[in-house]
Amino acid sequence: LEAVRIVLRFVQNAFAYAADQEQFGRENYLFPDQTLYYPACDCEDRSILFRLLVRELVGLEAVGLDYPGHAACGVSFTGDVRGDRFDWNGRTWVICDPTYINADPGMTMPLVRGQAPRVVLPAM
């Protein structure tokens, strides 16, 4: 839990936020290395980077979550973690939002609280 919290805080706070329309004039999904390169990123870019870091550094599975107008992640922890969660594919997934600044694992952004996200499996 603490390792995921550290990765989450890093992604939440290390990058300036800008909507794709502001930065590129159109929707533009960034690869993790591009998120590190460009001066700003948005919610799906942060979610893609967060998912990669959780898998590679912490060794936990994570999925993308597609809400109307927002993206976040779900992480499958090996132990019980309090907070907002959902069951999918035989596992429990805890909401982790790389755009909700200083939110801990298990906290859903108020903008999308109560909405059911669509699970997105990246091609990684």
CSV table of N, CA, C and O in Angstrom, one decimal:
chain,number,residue,atom,x,y,z
A,1,LEU,N,0.8,-1.2,0.0
A,1,LEU,CA,0.0,0.0,0.0
A,1,LEU,C,0.9,1.3,0.0
A,1,LEU,O,0.6,2.2,-0.7
A,2,GLU,N,1.9,1.3,0.8
A,2,GLU,CA,2.8,2.5,0.9
A,2,GLU,C,3.5,2.7,-0.4
A,2,GLU,O,3.6,3.8,-0.8
A,3,ALA,N,4.0,1.7,-1.0
A,3,ALA,CA,4.7,1.8,-2.3
A,3,ALA,C,3.7,2.4,-3.4
A,3,ALA,O,4.1,3.3,-4.2
A,4,VAL,N,2.5,1.9,-3.4
A,4,VAL,CA,1.5,2.4,-4.4
A,4,VAL,C,1.2,3.9,-4.1
A,4,VAL,O,1.1,4.7,-5.0
A,5,ARG,N,1.1,4.2,-2.8
A,5,ARG,CA,0.8,5.6,-2.4
A,5,ARG,C,2.0,6.5,-2.8
A,5,ARG,O,1.7,7.6,-3.3
A,6,ILE,N,3.2,6.1,-2.7
A,6,ILE,CA,4.3,6.9,-3.2
A,6,ILE,C,4.3,7.1,-4.7
A,6,ILE,O,4.5,8.2,-5.1
A,7,VAL,N,4.1,6.1,-5.4
A,7,VAL,CA,4.0,6.2,-6.9
A,7,VAL,C,2.8,7.1,-7.3
A,7,VAL,O,2.9,8.0,-8.1
A,8,LEU,N,1.7,6.9,-6.6
A,8,LEU,CA,0.5,7.8,-6.9
A,8,LEU,C,0.8,9.2,-6.6
A,8,LEU,O,0.5,10.1,-7.4
A,9,ARG,N,1.4,9.5,-5.5
A,9,ARG,CA,1.8,10.9,-5.1
A,9,ARG,C,2.7,11.5,-6.2
A,9,ARG,O,2.6,12.7,-6.6
A,10,PHE,N,3.7,10.7,-6.6
A,10,PHE,CA,4.6,11.2,-7.6
A,10,PHE,C,3.9,11.6,-8.9
A,10,PHE,O,4.1,12.7,-9.4
A,11,VAL,N,3.0,10.7,-9.4
A,11,VAL,CA,2.3,11.0,-10.6
A,11,VAL,C,1.3,12.2,-10.5
A,11,VAL,O,1.2,13.0,-11.3
A,12,GLN,N,0.7,12.3,-9.3
A,12,GLN,CA,-0.2,13.3,-9.0
A,12,GLN,C,0.5,14.7,-9.0
A,12,GLN,O,-0.1,15.7,-9.4
A,13,ASN,N,1.7,14.8,-8.5
A,13,ASN,CA,2.3,16.1,-8.2
A,13,ASN,C,3.5,16.4,-9.1
A,13,ASN,O,3.9,17.6,-9.1
A,14,ALA,N,4.0,15.5,-9.9
A,14,ALA,CA,5.3,15.8,-10.6
A,14,ALA,C,5.0,16.5,-12.0
A,14,ALA,O,6.0,16.9,-12.6
A,15,PHE,N,3.8,16.5,-12.4
A,15,PHE,CA,3.5,17.0,-13.8
A,15,PHE,C,2.4,18.1,-13.8
A,15,PHE,O,1.4,18.0,-13.1
A,16,ALA,N,2.6,19.0,-14.6
A,16,ALA,CA,1.6,20.1,-14.8
A,16,ALA,C,0.4,19.4,-15.6
A,16,ALA,O,0.6,18.5,-16.4
A,17,TYR,N,-0.8,19.9,-15.3
A,17,TYR,CA,-2.0,19.4,-16.0
A,17,TYR,C,-2.4,20.4,-17.1
A,17,TYR,O,-2.4,21.6,-16.9
A,18,ALA,N,-2.7,19.8,-18.3
A,18,ALA,CA,-3.3,20.5,-19.4
A,18,ALA,C,-4.1,19.6,-20.2
A,18,ALA,O,-3.7,18.4,-20.5
A,19,ALA,N,-5.3,20.0,-20.5
A,19,ALA,CA,-6.2,19.2,-21.4
A,19,ALA,C,-5.5,19.1,-22.8
A,19,ALA,O,-4.8,20.0,-23.2
A,20,ASP,N,-5.7,18.0,-23.4
A,20,ASP,CA,-5.1,17.8,-24.8
A,20,ASP,C,-5.5,18.9,-25.7
A,20,ASP,O,-4.7,19.3,-26.5
A,21,GLN,N,-6.7,19.4,-25.6
A,21,GLN,CA,-7.1,20.5,-26.5
A,21,GLN,C,-6.3,21.7,-26.3
A,21,GLN,O,-5.9,22.4,-27.3
A,22,GLU,N,-5.9,22.0,-25.1
A,22,GLU,CA,-5.0,23.1,-24.8
A,22,GLU,C,-3.6,22.9,-25.3
A,22,GLU,O,-3.0,23.8,-25.9
A,23,GLN,N,-3.1,21.7,-25.1
A,23,GLN,CA,-1.7,21.5,-25.4
A,23,GLN,C,-1.5,21.1,-26.9
A,23,GLN,O,-0.5,21.5,-27.5
A,24,PHE,N,-2.4,20.3,-27.5
A,24,PHE,CA,-2.2,19.8,-28.8
A,24,PHE,C,-3.3,20.2,-29.8
A,24,PHE,O,-3.1,20.0,-31.0
A,25,GLY,N,-4.3,20.8,-29.3
A,25,GLY,CA,-5.4,21.2,-30.2
A,25,GLY,C,-6.3,20.0,-30.6
A,25,GLY,O,-7.2,20.2,-31.4
A,26,ARG,N,-6.1,18.9,-30.0
A,26,ARG,CA,-6.9,17.7,-30.3
A,26,ARG,C,-6.6,16.6,-29.2
A,26,ARG,O,-5.7,16.8,-28.4
A,27,GLU,N,-7.4,15.6,-29.2
A,27,GLU,CA,-7.2,14.5,-28.3
A,27,GLU,C,-5.9,13.8,-28.7
A,27,GLU,O,-5.6,13.5,-29.8
A,28,ASN,N,-5.0,13.5,-27.7
A,28,ASN,CA,-3.7,12.9,-27.9
A,28,ASN,C,-3.3,12.0,-26.7
A,28,ASN,O,-3.0,12.6,-25.7
A,29,TYR,N,-3.4,10.7,-26.9
A,29,TYR,CA,-3.0,9.8,-25.8
A,29,TYR,C,-1.4,9.7,-25.9
A,29,TYR,O,-0.9,9.3,-26.9
A,30,LEU,N,-0.8,9.9,-24.7
A,30,LEU,CA,0.6,9.9,-24.6
A,30,LEU,C,1.1,8.5,-24.1
A,30,LEU,O,0.5,8.0,-23.2
A,31,PHE,N,2.2,8.1,-24.7
A,31,PHE,CA,3.0,6.9,-24.1
A,31,PHE,C,3.7,7.4,-22.9
A,31,PHE,O,3.9,8.6,-22.7
A,32,PRO,N,4.0,6.5,-21.9
A,32,PRO,CA,4.7,7.0,-20.7
A,32,PRO,C,5.9,7.9,-20.9
A,32,PRO,O,6.1,8.9,-20.2
A,33,ASP,N,6.7,7.5,-21.9
A,33,ASP,CA,7.9,8.3,-22.1
A,33,ASP,C,7.6,9.7,-22.6
A,33,ASP,O,8.3,10.7,-22.4
A,34,GLN,N,6.5,9.8,-23.4
A,34,GLN,CA,6.0,11.1,-23.9
A,34,GLN,C,5.5,12.0,-22.7
A,34,GLN,O,5.7,13.2,-22.7
A,35,THR,N,4.9,11.3,-21.7
A,35,THR,CA,4.4,12.1,-20.6
A,35,THR,C,5.5,12.7,-19.8
A,35,THR,O,5.4,13.8,-19.3
A,36,LEU,N,6.7,12.0,-19.8
A,36,LEU,CA,7.9,12.6,-19.2
A,36,LEU,C,8.5,13.7,-20.0
A,36,LEU,O,9.1,14.6,-19.5
A,37,TYR,N,8.2,13.7,-21.3
A,37,TYR,CA,8.8,14.7,-22.2
A,37,TYR,C,8.1,16.0,-22.3
A,37,TYR,O,8.6,17.1,-22.3
A,38,TYR,N,6.7,15.9,-22.5
A,38,TYR,CA,5.9,17.1,-22.8
A,38,TYR,C,5.8,17.9,-21.5
A,38,TYR,O,5.8,17.3,-20.4
A,39,PRO,N,5.5,19.2,-21.6
A,39,PRO,CA,5.4,20.0,-20.4
A,39,PRO,C,4.2,19.8,-19.5
A,39,PRO,O,4.2,20.2,-18.4
A,40,ALA,N,3.2,19.1,-20.1
A,40,ALA,CA,2.0,18.9,-19.3
A,40,ALA,C,1.3,17.6,-19.8
A,40,ALA,O,1.6,17.1,-20.9
A,41,CYS,N,0.4,17.1,-19.0
A,41,CYS,CA,-0.4,15.9,-19.4
A,41,CYS,C,-1.8,16.0,-18.8
A,41,CYS,O,-2.1,16.8,-18.0
A,42,ASP,N,-2.6,15.0,-19.2
A,42,ASP,CA,-4.0,15.0,-18.7
A,42,ASP,C,-4.3,13.7,-18.0
A,42,ASP,O,-3.3,12.9,-17.8
A,43,CYS,N,-5.5,13.4,-17.7
A,43,CYS,CA,-5.8,12.3,-16.8
A,43,CYS,C,-5.5,11.0,-17.4
A,43,CYS,O,-5.0,10.1,-16.7
A,44,GLU,N,-5.8,10.8,-18.7
A,44,GLU,CA,-5.4,9.4,-19.3
A,44,GLU,C,-3.9,9.2,-19.4
A,44,GLU,O,-3.4,8.1,-19.2
A,45,ASP,N,-3.2,10.3,-19.6
A,45,ASP,CA,-1.7,10.2,-19.7
A,45,ASP,C,-1.2,9.8,-18.3
A,45,ASP,O,-0.3,8.9,-18.2
A,46,ARG,N,-1.6,10.4,-17.3
A,46,ARG,CA,-1.2,10.1,-15.9
A,46,ARG,C,-1.6,8.7,-15.6
A,46,ARG,O,-0.8,8.0,-14.9
A,47,SER,N,-2.8,8.3,-16.0
A,47,SER,CA,-3.2,6.9,-15.7
A,47,SER,C,-2.4,5.9,-16.4
A,47,SER,O,-2.0,4.8,-15.8
A,48,ILE,N,-2.0,6.1,-17.6
A,48,ILE,CA,-1.2,5.2,-18.3
A,48,ILE,C,0.2,5.1,-17.7
A,48,ILE,O,0.7,4.0,-17.5
A,49,LEU,N,0.8,6.2,-17.3
A,49,LEU,CA,2.1,6.2,-16.6
A,49,LEU,C,2.0,5.5,-15.3
A,49,LEU,O,2.8,4.7,-14.9
A,50,PHE,N,1.0,5.8,-14.5
A,50,PHE,CA,0.8,5.2,-13.2
A,50,PHE,C,0.7,3.7,-13.3
A,50,PHE,O,1.3,3.0,-12.5
A,51,ARG,N,-0.1,3.3,-14.2
A,51,ARG,CA,-0.3,1.8,-14.4
A,51,ARG,C,1.0,1.1,-14.7
A,51,ARG,O,1.3,0.1,-14.1
A,52,LEU,N,1.8,1.7,-15.5
A,52,LEU,CA,3.1,1.1,-15.9
A,52,LEU,C,4.0,1.1,-14.6
A,52,LEU,O,4.6,0.1,-14.4
A,53,LEU,N,4.1,2.2,-13.9
A,53,LEU,CA,4.9,2.2,-12.7
A,53,LEU,C,4.5,1.3,-11.6
A,53,LEU,O,5.4,0.6,-11.0
A,54,VAL,N,3.2,1.1,-11.4
A,54,VAL,CA,2.7,0.2,-10.4
A,54,VAL,C,3.1,-1.3,-10.8
A,54,VAL,O,3.6,-2.0,-10.0
A,55,ARG,N,2.9,-1.6,-12.1
A,55,ARG,CA,3.3,-2.9,-12.6
A,55,ARG,C,4.8,-3.2,-12.5
A,55,ARG,O,5.2,-4.2,-12.0
A,56,GLU,N,5.6,-2.2,-12.9
A,56,GLU,CA,7.0,-2.5,-13.0
A,56,GLU,C,7.7,-2.3,-11.7
A,56,GLU,O,8.7,-3.0,-11.4
A,57,LEU,N,7.3,-1.3,-10.9
A,57,LEU,CA,8.0,-1.0,-9.6
A,57,LEU,C,7.5,-1.8,-8.4
A,57,LEU,O,8.2,-2.1,-7.5
A,58,VAL,N,6.1,-1.9,-8.4
A,58,VAL,CA,5.5,-2.5,-7.2
A,58,VAL,C,5.1,-4.0,-7.5
A,58,VAL,O,5.0,-4.7,-6.5
A,59,GLY,N,4.9,-4.3,-8.7
A,59,GLY,CA,4.6,-5.7,-9.1
A,59,GLY,C,3.1,-6.1,-8.9
A,59,GLY,O,2.7,-7.2,-8.8
A,60,LEU,N,2.2,-5.0,-8.9
A,60,LEU,CA,0.8,-5.3,-8.7
A,60,LEU,C,0.1,-5.0,-10.1
A,60,LEU,O,0.6,-4.2,-10.9
A,61,GLU,N,-1.0,-5.7,-10.3
A,61,GLU,CA,-1.8,-5.5,-11.5
A,61,GLU,C,-2.6,-4.3,-11.4
A,61,GLU,O,-3.2,-4.0,-10.3
A,62,ALA,N,-2.7,-3.5,-12.5
A,62,ALA,CA,-3.6,-2.3,-12.5
A,62,ALA,C,-4.3,-2.3,-13.8
A,62,ALA,O,-3.8,-2.8,-14.8
A,63,VAL,N,-5.5,-1.7,-13.8
A,63,VAL,CA,-6.3,-1.5,-15.0
A,63,VAL,C,-6.6,0.0,-15.1
A,63,VAL,O,-6.7,0.7,-14.2
A,64,GLY,N,-6.9,0.4,-16.4
A,64,GLY,CA,-7.4,1.7,-16.6
A,64,GLY,C,-8.9,1.8,-16.4
A,64,GLY,O,-9.6,0.8,-16.5
A,65,LEU,N,-9.4,2.9,-15.9
A,65,LEU,CA,-10.8,3.2,-15.7
A,65,LEU,C,-11.2,4.4,-16.5
A,65,LEU,O,-10.7,5.4,-16.4
A,66,ASP,N,-12.2,4.1,-17.3
A,66,ASP,CA,-12.7,5.2,-18.2
A,66,ASP,C,-14.1,5.6,-17.7
A,66,ASP,O,-15.1,4.9,-17.8
A,67,TYR,N,-14.1,6.8,-17.1
A,67,TYR,CA,-15.3,7.5,-16.7
A,67,TYR,C,-15.7,8.5,-17.8
A,67,TYR,O,-14.9,8.9,-18.6
A,68,PRO,N,-17.0,8.9,-17.8
A,68,PRO,CA,-17.3,10.0,-18.7
A,68,PRO,C,-16.5,11.2,-18.5
A,68,PRO,O,-16.6,11.8,-17.4
A,69,GLY,N,-15.6,11.6,-19.4
A,69,GLY,CA,-14.8,12.8,-19.2
A,69,GLY,C,-13.6,12.7,-18.3
A,69,GLY,O,-13.0,13.7,-17.9
A,70,HIS,N,-13.3,11.5,-17.8
A,70,HIS,CA,-12.2,11.3,-16.8
A,70,HIS,C,-11.6,9.9,-16.9
A,70,HIS,O,-12.3,9.0,-17.3
A,71,ALA,N,-10.3,9.8,-16.6
A,71,ALA,CA,-9.7,8.5,-16.5
A,71,ALA,C,-8.9,8.3,-15.2
A,71,ALA,O,-8.4,9.3,-14.7
A,72,ALA,N,-8.9,7.1,-14.7
A,72,ALA,CA,-8.2,6.8,-13.4
A,72,ALA,C,-7.7,5.4,-13.5
A,72,ALA,O,-7.7,4.8,-14.6
A,73,CYS,N,-7.3,4.8,-12.4
A,73,CYS,CA,-6.9,3.4,-12.4
A,73,CYS,C,-7.5,2.6,-11.3
A,73,CYS,O,-8.0,3.2,-10.3
A,74,GLY,N,-7.5,1.3,-11.4
A,74,GLY,CA,-7.8,0.4,-10.3
A,74,GLY,C,-6.6,-0.5,-10.1
A,74,GLY,O,-6.0,-1.0,-11.1
A,75,VAL,N,-6.3,-0.7,-8.9
A,75,VAL,CA,-5.1,-1.6,-8.5
A,75,VAL,C,-5.6,-2.8,-7.7
A,75,VAL,O,-6.4,-2.6,-6.8
A,76,SER,N,-5.2,-4.0,-8.0
A,76,SER,CA,-5.5,-5.2,-7.3
A,76,SER,C,-4.4,-5.4,-6.3
A,76,SER,O,-3.3,-5.9,-6.6
A,77,PHE,N,-4.7,-5.1,-5.0
A,77,PHE,CA,-3.8,-5.3,-3.9
A,77,PHE,C,-3.8,-6.7,-3.4
A,77,PHE,O,-4.8,-7.4,-3.6
A,78,THR,N,-2.7,-7.2,-2.8
A,78,THR,CA,-2.7,-8.5,-2.3
A,78,THR,C,-3.4,-8.6,-0.9
A,78,THR,O,-3.8,-9.7,-0.5
A,79,GLY,N,-3.5,-7.5,-0.2
A,79,GLY,CA,-4.2,-7.4,1.1
A,79,GLY,C,-5.4,-6.5,1.0
A,79,GLY,O,-5.7,-5.9,0.0
A,80,ASP,N,-6.1,-6.4,2.1
A,80,ASP,CA,-7.3,-5.6,2.2
A,80,ASP,C,-6.9,-4.1,2.3
A,80,ASP,O,-6.1,-3.7,3.1
A,81,VAL,N,-7.5,-3.3,1.4
A,81,VAL,CA,-7.2,-1.8,1.4
A,81,VAL,C,-8.6,-1.2,1.6
A,81,VAL,O,-9.5,-1.5,0.8
A,82,ARG,N,-8.7,-0.2,2.5
A,82,ARG,CA,-10.0,0.5,2.6
A,82,ARG,C,-10.2,1.5,1.5
A,82,ARG,O,-9.3,2.0,0.9
A,83,GLY,N,-11.4,1.8,1.3
A,83,GLY,CA,-11.8,2.9,0.4
A,83,GLY,C,-12.6,2.4,-0.8
A,83,GLY,O,-13.2,1.3,-0.7
A,84,ASP,N,-12.7,3.2,-1.8
A,84,ASP,CA,-13.6,2.9,-2.9
A,84,ASP,C,-12.9,1.8,-3.8
A,84,ASP,O,-11.8,1.8,-4.0
A,85,ARG,N,-13.8,0.8,-4.1
A,85,ARG,CA,-13.3,-0.3,-4.8
A,85,ARG,C,-14.4,-0.9,-5.7
A,85,ARG,O,-15.6,-0.5,-5.6
A,86,PHE,N,-14.1,-1.8,-6.5
A,86,PHE,CA,-15.0,-2.5,-7.3
A,86,PHE,C,-14.5,-3.9,-7.6
A,86,PHE,O,-13.3,-4.2,-7.5
A,87,ASP,N,-15.4,-4.8,-7.9
A,87,ASP,CA,-15.1,-6.2,-8.3
A,87,ASP,C,-15.2,-6.3,-9.8
A,87,ASP,O,-16.1,-5.9,-10.4
A,88,TRP,N,-14.1,-7.0,-10.3
A,88,TRP,CA,-14.1,-7.2,-11.8
A,88,TRP,C,-13.2,-8.4,-12.1
A,88,TRP,O,-12.1,-8.5,-11.5
A,89,ASN,N,-13.6,-9.3,-12.9
A,89,ASN,CA,-12.8,-10.4,-13.4
A,89,ASN,C,-12.3,-11.2,-12.2
A,89,ASN,O,-11.2,-11.7,-12.2
A,90,GLY,N,-13.2,-11.4,-11.2
A,90,GLY,CA,-12.8,-12.3,-10.0
A,90,GLY,C,-11.9,-11.7,-9.0
A,90,GLY,O,-11.4,-12.4,-8.1
A,91,ARG,N,-11.6,-10.4,-9.1
A,91,ARG,CA,-10.7,-9.7,-8.2
A,91,ARG,C,-11.3,-8.4,-7.7
A,91,ARG,O,-12.2,-7.8,-8.3
A,92,THR,N,-10.8,-7.9,-6.6
A,92,THR,CA,-11.2,-6.6,-6.1
A,92,THR,C,-10.1,-5.6,-6.5
A,92,THR,O,-8.9,-5.8,-6.3
A,93,TRP,N,-10.6,-4.5,-7.0
A,93,TRP,CA,-9.7,-3.4,-7.5
A,93,TRP,C,-10.0,-2.1,-6.7
A,93,TRP,O,-11.1,-1.7,-6.5
A,94,VAL,N,-9.0,-1.5,-6.2
A,94,VAL,CA,-9.1,-0.2,-5.5
A,94,VAL,C,-8.8,0.9,-6.4
A,94,VAL,O,-7.9,1.0,-7.2
A,95,ILE,N,-9.7,1.9,-6.3
A,95,ILE,CA,-9.6,3.1,-7.1
A,95,ILE,C,-8.3,3.9,-6.8
A,95,ILE,O,-8.1,4.2,-5.6
A,96,CYS,N,-7.5,4.2,-7.7
A,96,CYS,CA,-6.3,5.1,-7.6
A,96,CYS,C,-6.4,6.1,-8.7
A,96,CYS,O,-6.4,5.8,-9.9
A,97,ASP,N,-6.4,7.4,-8.3
A,97,ASP,CA,-6.6,8.5,-9.3
A,97,ASP,C,-5.4,9.3,-9.4
A,97,ASP,O,-5.2,10.2,-8.5
A,98,PRO,N,-4.6,9.2,-10.4
A,98,PRO,CA,-3.4,10.0,-10.6
A,98,PRO,C,-3.6,11.5,-10.8
A,98,PRO,O,-2.7,12.3,-10.8
A,99,THR,N,-4.9,11.9,-11.1
A,99,THR,CA,-5.2,13.3,-11.3
A,99,THR,C,-5.8,14.0,-10.1
A,99,THR,O,-5.8,15.2,-10.0
A,100,TYR,N,-6.3,13.2,-9.1
A,100,TYR,CA,-6.9,13.7,-7.9
A,100,TYR,C,-5.8,14.0,-6.9
A,100,TYR,O,-5.3,13.1,-6.2
A,101,ILE,N,-5.3,15.2,-6.9
A,101,ILE,CA,-4.1,15.6,-6.2
A,101,ILE,C,-4.2,15.3,-4.7
A,101,ILE,O,-5.1,15.7,-4.0
A,102,ASN,N,-3.1,14.5,-4.3
A,102,ASN,CA,-2.9,14.1,-2.9
A,102,ASN,C,-4.0,13.1,-2.4
A,102,ASN,O,-4.1,12.9,-1.2
A,103,ALA,N,-4.8,12.6,-3.3
A,103,ALA,CA,-5.8,11.5,-2.9
A,103,ALA,C,-5.0,10.2,-2.7
A,103,ALA,O,-4.2,9.8,-3.5
A,104,ASP,N,-5.4,9.5,-1.6
A,104,ASP,CA,-4.8,8.2,-1.4
A,104,ASP,C,-5.5,7.1,-2.2
A,104,ASP,O,-6.6,7.3,-2.7
A,105,PRO,N,-4.9,6.0,-2.3
A,105,PRO,CA,-5.6,4.8,-2.9
A,105,PRO,C,-6.9,4.6,-2.2
A,105,PRO,O,-7.0,4.7,-0.9
A,106,GLY,N,-8.0,4.4,-2.9
A,106,GLY,CA,-9.3,4.2,-2.4
A,106,GLY,C,-10.2,5.5,-2.4
A,106,GLY,O,-11.3,5.4,-1.9
A,107,MET,N,-9.6,6.6,-2.9
A,107,MET,CA,-10.4,7.8,-3.0
A,107,MET,C,-10.8,8.1,-4.4
A,107,MET,O,-9.9,8.2,-5.3
A,108,THR,N,-12.1,8.3,-4.7
A,108,THR,CA,-12.6,8.6,-6.0
A,108,THR,C,-12.8,10.1,-6.1
A,108,THR,O,-13.3,10.7,-5.2
A,109,MET,N,-12.4,10.7,-7.2
A,109,MET,CA,-12.5,12.1,-7.5
A,109,MET,C,-14.0,12.5,-7.4
A,109,MET,O,-14.9,11.7,-8.0
A,110,PRO,N,-14.4,13.5,-6.6
A,110,PRO,CA,-15.8,13.9,-6.5
A,110,PRO,C,-16.5,14.0,-7.8
A,110,PRO,O,-17.7,13.7,-7.9
A,111,LEU,N,-15.9,14.5,-8.9
A,111,LEU,CA,-16.4,14.7,-10.2
A,111,LEU,C,-17.1,13.4,-10.7
A,111,LEU,O,-18.1,13.5,-11.4
A,112,VAL,N,-16.5,12.2,-10.4
A,112,VAL,CA,-17.0,11.0,-10.9
A,112,VAL,C,-17.5,10.0,-9.9
A,112,VAL,O,-17.9,8.9,-10.2
A,113,ARG,N,-17.5,10.4,-8.6
A,113,ARG,CA,-18.0,9.6,-7.5
A,113,ARG,C,-19.4,9.1,-7.8
A,113,ARG,O,-20.3,9.9,-8.2
A,114,GLY,N,-19.7,7.8,-7.7
A,114,GLY,CA,-21.0,7.2,-7.9
A,114,GLY,C,-21.2,6.8,-9.3
A,114,GLY,O,-22.2,6.1,-9.6
A,115,GLN,N,-20.3,7.1,-10.2
A,115,GLN,CA,-20.4,6.6,-11.6
A,115,GLN,C,-19.6,5.3,-11.7
A,115,GLN,O,-18.6,5.1,-11.1
A,116,ALA,N,-20.1,4.4,-12.6
A,116,ALA,CA,-19.5,3.1,-12.8
A,116,ALA,C,-18.5,3.3,-14.0
A,116,ALA,O,-19.0,3.6,-15.1
A,117,PRO,N,-17.2,3.1,-13.8
A,117,PRO,CA,-16.3,3.2,-14.9
A,117,PRO,C,-16.3,2.0,-15.8
A,117,PRO,O,-16.7,0.9,-15.4
A,118,ARG,N,-15.8,2.2,-17.0
A,118,ARG,CA,-15.5,1.1,-17.9
A,118,ARG,C,-14.1,0.7,-17.7
A,118,ARG,O,-13.2,1.5,-17.7
A,119,VAL,N,-13.8,-0.6,-17.5
A,119,VAL,CA,-12.5,-1.1,-17.3
A,119,VAL,C,-11.8,-1.1,-18.7
A,119,VAL,O,-12.3,-1.7,-19.7
A,120,VAL,N,-10.5,-0.6,-18.7
A,120,VAL,CA,-9.8,-0.5,-20.0
A,120,VAL,C,-8.5,-1.3,-19.7
A,120,VAL,O,-7.7,-1.1,-18.8
A,121,LEU,N,-8.2,-2.3,-20.6
A,121,LEU,CA,-7.0,-3.0,-20.5
A,121,LEU,C,-6.0,-2.6,-21.6
A,121,LEU,O,-6.2,-2.8,-22.8
A,122,PRO,N,-5.0,-1.9,-21.2
A,122,PRO,CA,-4.0,-1.4,-22.2
A,122,PRO,C,-3.3,-2.5,-22.9
A,122,PRO,O,-3.2,-3.6,-22.3
A,123,ALA,N,-2.8,-2.3,-24.0
A,123,ALA,CA,-2.0,-3.3,-24.8
A,123,ALA,C,-0.6,-3.3,-24.3
A,123,ALA,O,0.3,-3.2,-25.1
A,124,MET,N,-0.3,-3.6,-23.1
A,124,MET,CA,1.0,-3.6,-22.6
A,124,MET,C,1.3,-5.0,-22.0
A,124,MET,O,0.5,-5.6,-21.5
